[in-house]
mmCIF file of C-alpha atoms in Angstrom:
data_model
loop_
_atom_site.group_PDB
_atom_site.id
_atom_site.type_symbol
_atom_site.label_atom_id
_atom_site.label_comp_id
_atom_site.label_asym_id
_atom_site.label_seq_id
_atom_site.Cartn_x
_atom_site.Cartn_y
_atom_site.Cartn_z
ATOM 1 C CA UNK A 1 112.278 113.217 126.714
ATOM 2 C CA UNK A 2 112.350 112.503 122.956
ATOM 3 C CA UNK A 3 115.661 113.090 121.198
ATOM 4 C CA UNK A 4 116.166 116.527 119.702
ATOM 5 C CA UNK A 5 116.794 114.993 116.273
ATOM 6 C CA UNK A 6 114.506 111.948 115.895
ATOM 7 C CA UNK A 7 115.796 109.320 113.513
ATOM 8 C CA UNK A 8 112.413 108.661 111.898
ATOM 9 C CA UNK A 9 109.830 111.092 110.601
ATOM 10 C CA UNK A 10 106.663 111.588 112.618
ATOM 11 C CA UNK A 11 103.941 111.336 109.977
ATOM 12 C CA UNK A 12 101.394 112.945 112.309
ATOM 13 C CA UNK A 13 103.040 116.336 111.662
ATOM 14 C CA UNK A 14 100.261 118.479 110.136
ATOM 15 C CA UNK A 15 100.388 119.491 106.504
ATOM 16 C CA UNK A 16 100.312 123.229 105.632
ATOM 17 C CA UNK A 17 96.492 123.189 105.571
ATOM 18 C CA UNK A 18 96.402 121.696 109.078
ATOM 19 C CA UNK A 19 95.229 118.208 108.117
ATOM 20 C CA UNK A 20 96.731 114.969 109.419
ATOM 21 C CA UNK A 21 98.639 113.329 106.537
ATOM 22 C CA UNK A 22 98.029 109.887 108.031
ATOM 23 C CA UNK A 23 94.314 110.340 107.258
ATOM 24 C CA UNK A 24 94.904 111.133 103.585
ATOM 25 C CA UNK A 25 94.816 107.916 101.508
ATOM 26 C CA UNK A 26 97.876 107.125 99.387
ATOM 27 C CA UNK A 27 97.271 106.127 95.762
ATOM 28 C CA UNK A 28 100.099 103.783 94.842
ATOM 29 C CA UNK A 29 102.298 104.464 91.841
ATOM 30 C CA UNK A 30 104.487 101.402 92.397
ATOM 31 C CA UNK A 31 104.170 98.115 94.290
ATOM 32 C CA UNK A 32 104.748 98.063 98.046
ATOM 33 C CA UNK A 33 107.753 96.173 99.438
ATOM 34 C CA UNK A 34 106.606 92.773 100.696
ATOM 35 C CA UNK A 35 108.129 90.372 103.214
ATOM 36 C CA UNK A 36 111.918 90.407 103.174
ATOM 37 C CA UNK A 37 111.831 93.595 101.072
ATOM 38 C CA UNK A 38 110.575 95.537 104.135
ATOM 39 C CA UNK A 39 113.586 97.251 105.695
ATOM 40 C CA UNK A 40 113.753 97.885 109.436
ATOM 41 C CA UNK A 41 113.631 101.630 110.216
ATOM 42 C CA UNK A 42 116.154 103.372 112.430
ATOM 43 C CA UNK A 43 113.697 103.958 115.274
ATOM 44 C CA UNK A 44 114.508 106.407 118.041
ATOM 45 C CA UNK A 45 114.710 105.307 121.675
ATOM 46 C CA UNK A 46 111.485 107.241 122.287
ATOM 47 C CA UNK A 47 109.640 105.355 119.568
ATOM 48 C CA UNK A 48 110.792 102.001 120.920
ATOM 49 C CA UNK A 49 109.624 103.044 124.379
ATOM 50 C CA UNK A 50 106.170 103.968 123.044
ATOM 51 C CA UNK A 51 105.867 100.404 121.687
ATOM 52 C CA UNK A 52 106.942 98.955 125.064
ATOM 53 C CA UNK A 53 104.453 101.136 126.900
ATOM 54 C CA UNK A 54 101.567 100.206 124.609
ATOM 55 C CA UNK A 55 102.418 96.496 124.662
ATOM 56 C CA UNK A 56 102.707 96.362 128.459
ATOM 57 C CA UNK A 57 99.388 98.129 128.918
ATOM 58 C CA UNK A 58 97.474 95.871 126.529
ATOM 59 C CA UNK A 59 99.156 92.737 127.874
ATOM 60 C CA UNK A 60 97.555 93.597 131.222
ATOM 61 C CA UNK A 61 94.127 94.478 129.819
ATOM 62 C CA UNK A 62 93.516 91.740 127.239
ATOM 63 C CA UNK A 63 93.341 88.520 129.331
ATOM 64 C CA UNK A 64 89.677 87.846 129.998
ATOM 65 C CA UNK A 65 88.682 90.335 127.302
ATOM 66 C CA UNK A 66 90.400 89.261 124.051
ATOM 67 C CA UNK A 67 89.207 86.268 122.041
ATOM 68 C CA UNK A 68 90.983 82.981 122.569
ATOM 69 C CA UNK A 69 91.784 82.981 118.832
ATOM 70 C CA UNK A 70 93.504 86.368 119.075
ATOM 71 C CA UNK A 71 95.584 85.341 122.103
ATOM 72 C CA UNK A 72 96.618 82.138 120.324
ATOM 73 C CA UNK A 73 97.723 84.183 117.309
ATOM 74 C CA UNK A 74 99.679 86.560 119.523
ATOM 75 C CA UNK A 75 101.543 83.634 121.092
ATOM 76 C CA UNK A 76 102.205 82.108 117.663
ATOM 77 C CA UNK A 77 103.721 85.334 116.311
ATOM 78 C CA UNK A 78 105.747 85.823 119.498
ATOM 79 C CA UNK A 79 105.960 89.587 118.923
ATOM 80 C CA UNK A 80 108.764 91.391 120.720
ATOM 81 C CA UNK A 81 107.652 93.290 123.797
ATOM 82 C CA UNK A 82 110.722 95.508 124.135
ATOM 83 C CA UNK A 83 111.155 96.668 120.544
ATOM 84 C CA UNK A 84 109.030 97.291 117.461
ATOM 85 C CA UNK A 85 108.915 94.019 115.478
ATOM 86 C CA UNK A 86 110.358 93.917 111.983
ATOM 87 C CA UNK A 87 107.682 93.616 109.299
ATOM 88 C CA UNK A 88 109.853 91.083 107.475
ATOM 89 C CA UNK A 89 109.856 88.813 110.558
ATOM 90 C CA UNK A 90 106.103 89.133 111.080
ATOM 91 C CA UNK A 91 105.550 88.383 107.392
ATOM 92 C CA UNK A 92 107.654 85.235 107.573
ATOM 93 C CA UNK A 93 105.679 83.911 110.558
ATOM 94 C CA UNK A 94 102.326 84.744 108.980
ATOM 95 C CA UNK A 95 103.271 83.071 105.729
ATOM 96 C CA UNK A 96 104.158 79.920 107.623
ATOM 97 C CA UNK A 97 100.823 79.993 109.493
ATOM 98 C CA UNK A 98 98.238 80.908 106.837
ATOM 99 C CA UNK A 99 100.032 81.855 103.622
ATOM 100 C CA UNK A 100 99.641 85.586 104.250
ATOM 101 C CA UNK A 101 102.482 88.090 103.940
ATOM 102 C CA UNK A 102 103.026 91.659 105.125
ATOM 103 C CA UNK A 103 103.741 94.684 102.936
ATOM 104 C CA UNK A 104 105.125 98.011 104.148
ATOM 105 C CA UNK A 105 102.750 100.891 103.387
ATOM 106 C CA UNK A 106 103.639 104.573 103.877
ATOM 107 C CA UNK A 107 100.250 105.210 105.470
ATOM 108 C CA UNK A 108 96.538 104.881 104.849
ATOM 109 C CA UNK A 109 96.053 103.338 101.413
ATOM 110 C CA UNK A 110 93.578 104.144 98.684
ATOM 111 C CA UNK A 111 90.708 101.685 99.193
ATOM 112 C CA UNK A 112 91.178 99.913 95.846
ATOM 113 C CA UNK A 113 94.903 99.421 96.479
ATOM 114 C CA UNK A 114 94.278 98.189 100.017
ATOM 115 C CA UNK A 115 91.660 95.637 99.024
ATOM 116 C CA UNK A 116 93.789 94.469 96.086
ATOM 117 C CA UNK A 117 96.514 93.459 98.521
ATOM 118 C CA UNK A 118 94.007 91.719 100.818
ATOM 119 C CA UNK A 119 92.626 89.784 97.846
ATOM 120 C CA UNK A 120 96.138 88.398 97.294
ATOM 121 C CA UNK A 121 96.664 87.528 100.987
ATOM 122 C CA UNK A 122 99.000 90.451 101.670
ATOM 123 C CA UNK A 123 98.373 92.724 104.648
ATOM 124 C CA UNK A 124 99.594 96.336 104.183
ATOM 125 C CA UNK A 125 101.123 97.549 107.461
ATOM 126 C CA UNK A 126 102.620 100.860 108.484
ATOM 127 C CA UNK A 127 106.002 100.820 110.206
ATOM 128 C CA UNK A 128 105.790 104.177 112.023
ATOM 129 C CA UNK A 129 104.435 104.454 115.547
ATOM 130 C CA UNK A 130 102.210 107.048 117.160
ATOM 131 C CA UNK A 131 103.623 109.849 119.313
ATOM 132 C CA UNK A 132 103.516 109.536 123.111
ATOM 133 C CA UNK A 133 100.767 112.157 123.166
ATOM 134 C CA UNK A 134 98.579 109.656 121.271
ATOM 135 C CA UNK A 135 98.969 106.674 123.602
ATOM 136 C CA UNK A 136 95.245 106.611 124.361
ATOM 137 C CA UNK A 137 93.952 107.404 120.884
ATOM 138 C CA UNK A 138 95.209 107.972 117.360
ATOM 139 C CA UNK A 139 92.884 108.774 114.439
ATOM 140 C CA UNK A 140 94.978 106.870 111.910
ATOM 141 C CA UNK A 141 96.736 103.509 111.686
ATOM 142 C CA UNK A 142 100.219 103.027 113.076
ATOM 143 C CA UNK A 143 102.368 99.937 113.494
ATOM 144 C CA UNK A 144 100.966 99.135 116.944
ATOM 145 C CA UNK A 145 97.462 99.001 115.520
ATOM 146 C CA UNK A 146 98.635 97.110 112.438
ATOM 147 C CA UNK A 147 101.097 94.647 113.970
ATOM 148 C CA UNK A 148 99.716 94.104 117.474
ATOM 149 C CA UNK A 149 96.070 94.623 116.538
ATOM 150 C CA UNK A 150 95.728 93.001 113.108
ATOM 151 C CA UNK A 151 98.310 90.317 112.509
ATOM 152 C CA UNK A 152 97.490 87.895 115.372
ATOM 153 C CA UNK A 153 93.984 87.357 113.968
ATOM 154 C CA UNK A 154 95.398 86.597 110.501
ATOM 155 C CA UNK A 155 97.048 83.548 112.096
ATOM 156 C CA UNK A 156 93.572 82.025 112.476
ATOM 157 C CA UNK A 157 92.828 80.061 109.270
ATOM 158 C CA UNK A 158 89.108 80.868 109.079
ATOM 159 C CA UNK A 159 89.592 84.557 109.782
ATOM 160 C CA UNK A 160 92.476 84.657 107.285
ATOM 161 C CA UNK A 161 90.178 83.272 104.578
ATOM 162 C CA UNK A 162 87.378 85.683 105.497
ATOM 163 C CA UNK A 163 89.818 88.595 105.329
ATOM 164 C CA UNK A 164 90.885 87.612 101.815
ATOM 165 C CA UNK A 165 87.246 87.322 100.723
ATOM 166 C CA UNK A 166 86.587 90.864 101.989
ATOM 167 C CA UNK A 167 89.291 92.043 99.576
ATOM 168 C CA UNK A 168 87.976 89.963 96.703
ATOM 169 C CA UNK A 169 84.424 91.212 97.228
ATOM 170 C CA UNK A 170 85.547 94.848 97.412
ATOM 171 C CA UNK A 171 87.273 94.590 94.041
ATOM 172 C CA UNK A 172 84.036 93.333 92.477
ATOM 173 C CA UNK A 173 81.883 96.217 93.789
ATOM 174 C CA UNK A 174 80.260 98.179 90.983
ATOM 175 C CA UNK A 175 78.072 100.642 92.857
ATOM 176 C CA UNK A 176 78.628 103.084 95.707
ATOM 177 C CA UNK A 177 75.856 101.752 97.954
ATOM 178 C CA UNK A 178 77.214 98.197 97.943
ATOM 179 C CA UNK A 179 80.749 99.488 98.500
ATOM 180 C CA UNK A 180 79.595 101.522 101.494
ATOM 181 C CA UNK A 181 77.827 98.493 102.911
ATOM 182 C CA UNK A 182 80.979 96.408 102.536
ATOM 183 C CA UNK A 183 83.006 99.114 104.281
ATOM 184 C CA UNK A 184 80.603 98.978 107.209
ATOM 185 C CA UNK A 185 80.814 95.193 107.375
ATOM 186 C CA UNK A 186 84.606 95.502 107.459
ATOM 187 C CA UNK A 187 84.401 98.108 110.236
ATOM 188 C CA UNK A 188 82.102 96.112 112.500
ATOM 189 C CA UNK A 189 83.953 92.806 112.035
ATOM 190 C CA UNK A 190 87.654 93.247 111.308
ATOM 191 C CA UNK A 191 87.974 96.430 113.359
ATOM 192 C CA UNK A 192 85.233 96.221 115.986
ATOM 193 C CA UNK A 193 83.970 92.645 116.136
ATOM 194 C CA UNK A 194 83.008 90.599 119.207
ATOM 195 C CA UNK A 195 82.716 86.808 119.471
ATOM 196 C CA UNK A 196 81.088 84.335 121.843
ATOM 197 C CA UNK A 197 83.903 82.296 123.382
ATOM 198 C CA UNK A 198 83.217 79.454 125.855
ATOM 199 C CA UNK A 199 84.038 81.732 128.805
ATOM 200 C CA UNK A 200 81.869 84.597 127.555
ATOM 201 C CA UNK A 201 81.869 87.556 125.198
ATOM 202 C CA UNK A 202 85.328 88.408 123.846
ATOM 203 C CA UNK A 203 87.009 90.886 121.460
ATOM 204 C CA UNK A 204 88.487 89.976 118.093
ATOM 205 C CA UNK A 205 88.224 93.390 116.376
ATOM 206 C CA UNK A 206 91.600 94.997 115.828
ATOM 207 C CA UNK A 207 90.435 98.552 116.436
ATOM 208 C CA UNK A 208 89.325 97.564 119.927
ATOM 209 C CA UNK A 209 92.346 95.409 120.749
ATOM 210 C CA UNK A 210 94.813 98.197 119.945
ATOM 211 C CA UNK A 211 92.893 100.744 122.070
ATOM 212 C CA UNK A 212 92.929 100.586 125.864
ATOM 213 C CA UNK A 213 89.815 102.751 126.104
ATOM 214 C CA UNK A 214 87.744 100.657 123.685
ATOM 215 C CA UNK A 215 88.994 97.443 125.312
ATOM 216 C CA UNK A 216 87.766 98.514 128.732
ATOM 217 C CA UNK A 217 84.507 99.995 127.424
ATOM 218 C CA UNK A 218 83.217 97.572 124.803
ATOM 219 C CA UNK A 219 82.214 94.629 127.019
ATOM 220 C CA UNK A 220 80.303 96.762 129.537
ATOM 221 C CA UNK A 221 76.533 97.159 129.614
ATOM 222 C CA UNK A 222 76.983 100.675 128.223
ATOM 223 C CA UNK A 223 77.346 99.148 124.736
ATOM 224 C CA UNK A 224 74.497 97.564 122.779
ATOM 225 C CA UNK A 225 75.418 94.113 121.431
ATOM 226 C CA UNK A 226 73.578 92.779 118.404
ATOM 227 C CA UNK A 227 73.813 89.438 116.575
ATOM 228 C CA UNK A 228 75.981 89.363 113.461
ATOM 229 C CA UNK A 229 74.051 89.563 110.222
ATOM 230 C CA UNK A 230 75.827 91.172 107.240
ATOM 231 C CA UNK A 231 72.641 92.909 106.063
ATOM 232 C CA UNK A 232 72.337 94.664 109.432
ATOM 233 C CA UNK A 233 76.009 95.649 109.545
ATOM 234 C CA UNK A 234 75.818 97.051 106.019
ATOM 235 C CA UNK A 235 73.126 99.492 107.185
ATOM 236 C CA UNK A 236 74.871 100.607 110.391
ATOM 237 C CA UNK A 237 76.696 103.940 110.244
ATOM 238 C CA UNK A 238 79.831 104.399 112.346
ATOM 239 C CA UNK A 239 81.793 107.265 113.867
ATOM 240 C CA UNK A 240 85.590 107.075 114.124
ATOM 241 C CA UNK A 241 85.735 109.812 116.782
ATOM 242 C CA UNK A 242 83.734 108.102 119.550
ATOM 243 C CA UNK A 243 83.429 104.722 121.244
ATOM 244 C CA UNK A 244 81.524 102.352 118.973
ATOM 245 C CA UNK A 245 77.894 101.550 119.738
ATOM 246 C CA UNK A 246 76.321 99.216 118.777
ATOM 247 C CA UNK A 247 78.719 96.318 118.343
ATOM 248 C CA UNK A 248 77.995 93.004 116.609
ATOM 249 C CA UNK A 249 78.634 89.507 117.959
ATOM 250 C CA UNK A 250 79.550 86.429 115.932
ATOM 251 C CA UNK A 251 78.979 82.880 117.182
ATOM 252 C CA UNK A 252 82.121 81.572 115.467
ATOM 253 C CA UNK A 253 84.561 82.369 112.683
ATOM 254 C CA UNK A 254 82.823 79.727 110.575
ATOM 255 C CA UNK A 255 79.645 81.799 110.878
ATOM 256 C CA UNK A 256 81.568 85.009 110.129
ATOM 257 C CA UNK A 257 82.847 83.634 106.825
ATOM 258 C CA UNK A 258 79.787 81.652 105.754
ATOM 259 C CA UNK A 259 77.351 84.506 106.320
ATOM 260 C CA UNK A 260 79.617 86.985 104.565
ATOM 261 C CA UNK A 261 80.034 84.673 101.558
ATOM 262 C CA UNK A 262 76.242 84.333 101.353
ATOM 263 C CA UNK A 263 75.797 88.125 101.448
ATOM 264 C CA UNK A 264 78.527 88.678 98.867
ATOM 265 C CA UNK A 265 77.253 85.997 96.463
ATOM 266 C CA UNK A 266 73.746 87.428 96.599
ATOM 267 C CA UNK A 267 75.285 90.667 95.285
ATOM 268 C CA UNK A 268 77.544 88.939 92.720
ATOM 269 C CA UNK A 269 80.699 89.969 94.580
ATOM 270 C CA UNK A 270 82.099 86.449 94.962
#
């Protein structure tokens, strides 16, 4: 049972109009705390147990499904299994690996603010965790999605460079159609990408890796797999409320970056 007086706020508590505040983008009025500036919250025992439950479940599901590059990043970061990792510690390890750092964000960021941080090799992460009722699905980011899902891939040098270029390209967008296309490319790579590893098709997308349902579903023959081509991704609509179909497959992270740079340069974004 959760404590009667939780020591951290649950940001999924609906606003007066019934909306989920985690799905309302924050427009920053001051810089986010970065690295050592990120203080460790006073998590409740229930919140720590949610992290343990999620970690244990995904640790069982990911071998044979997650990309080798993701699993290598997870080992490099050596994230705690029994407690929510401190953003300051994750930031320090990332900076040592690829020069990236972690900032603490209060929730979903305004797109311009988010991509500005990416362009400067800073990953904005939440530090709150979903409620137990959302173990299988949450409509908004939380620290399990951000820390467990995102940060291990940023350990990979080629992906880390691609991720920065996504931010740089977004800041150069001048029209809505190009911006929407870039958002779709982000969705079908960073969040829902697949890669050909030597042993077969594997997951590198963070939205899949932090979801047990997507992890078990995405590699089955129920999902259409298409080759990665930025032009095709930019035209593909997505739906956050259902399992993703189709999904796009890269041959390598070299291809992921090189093809994206080509697409972005053709549109004067890089």
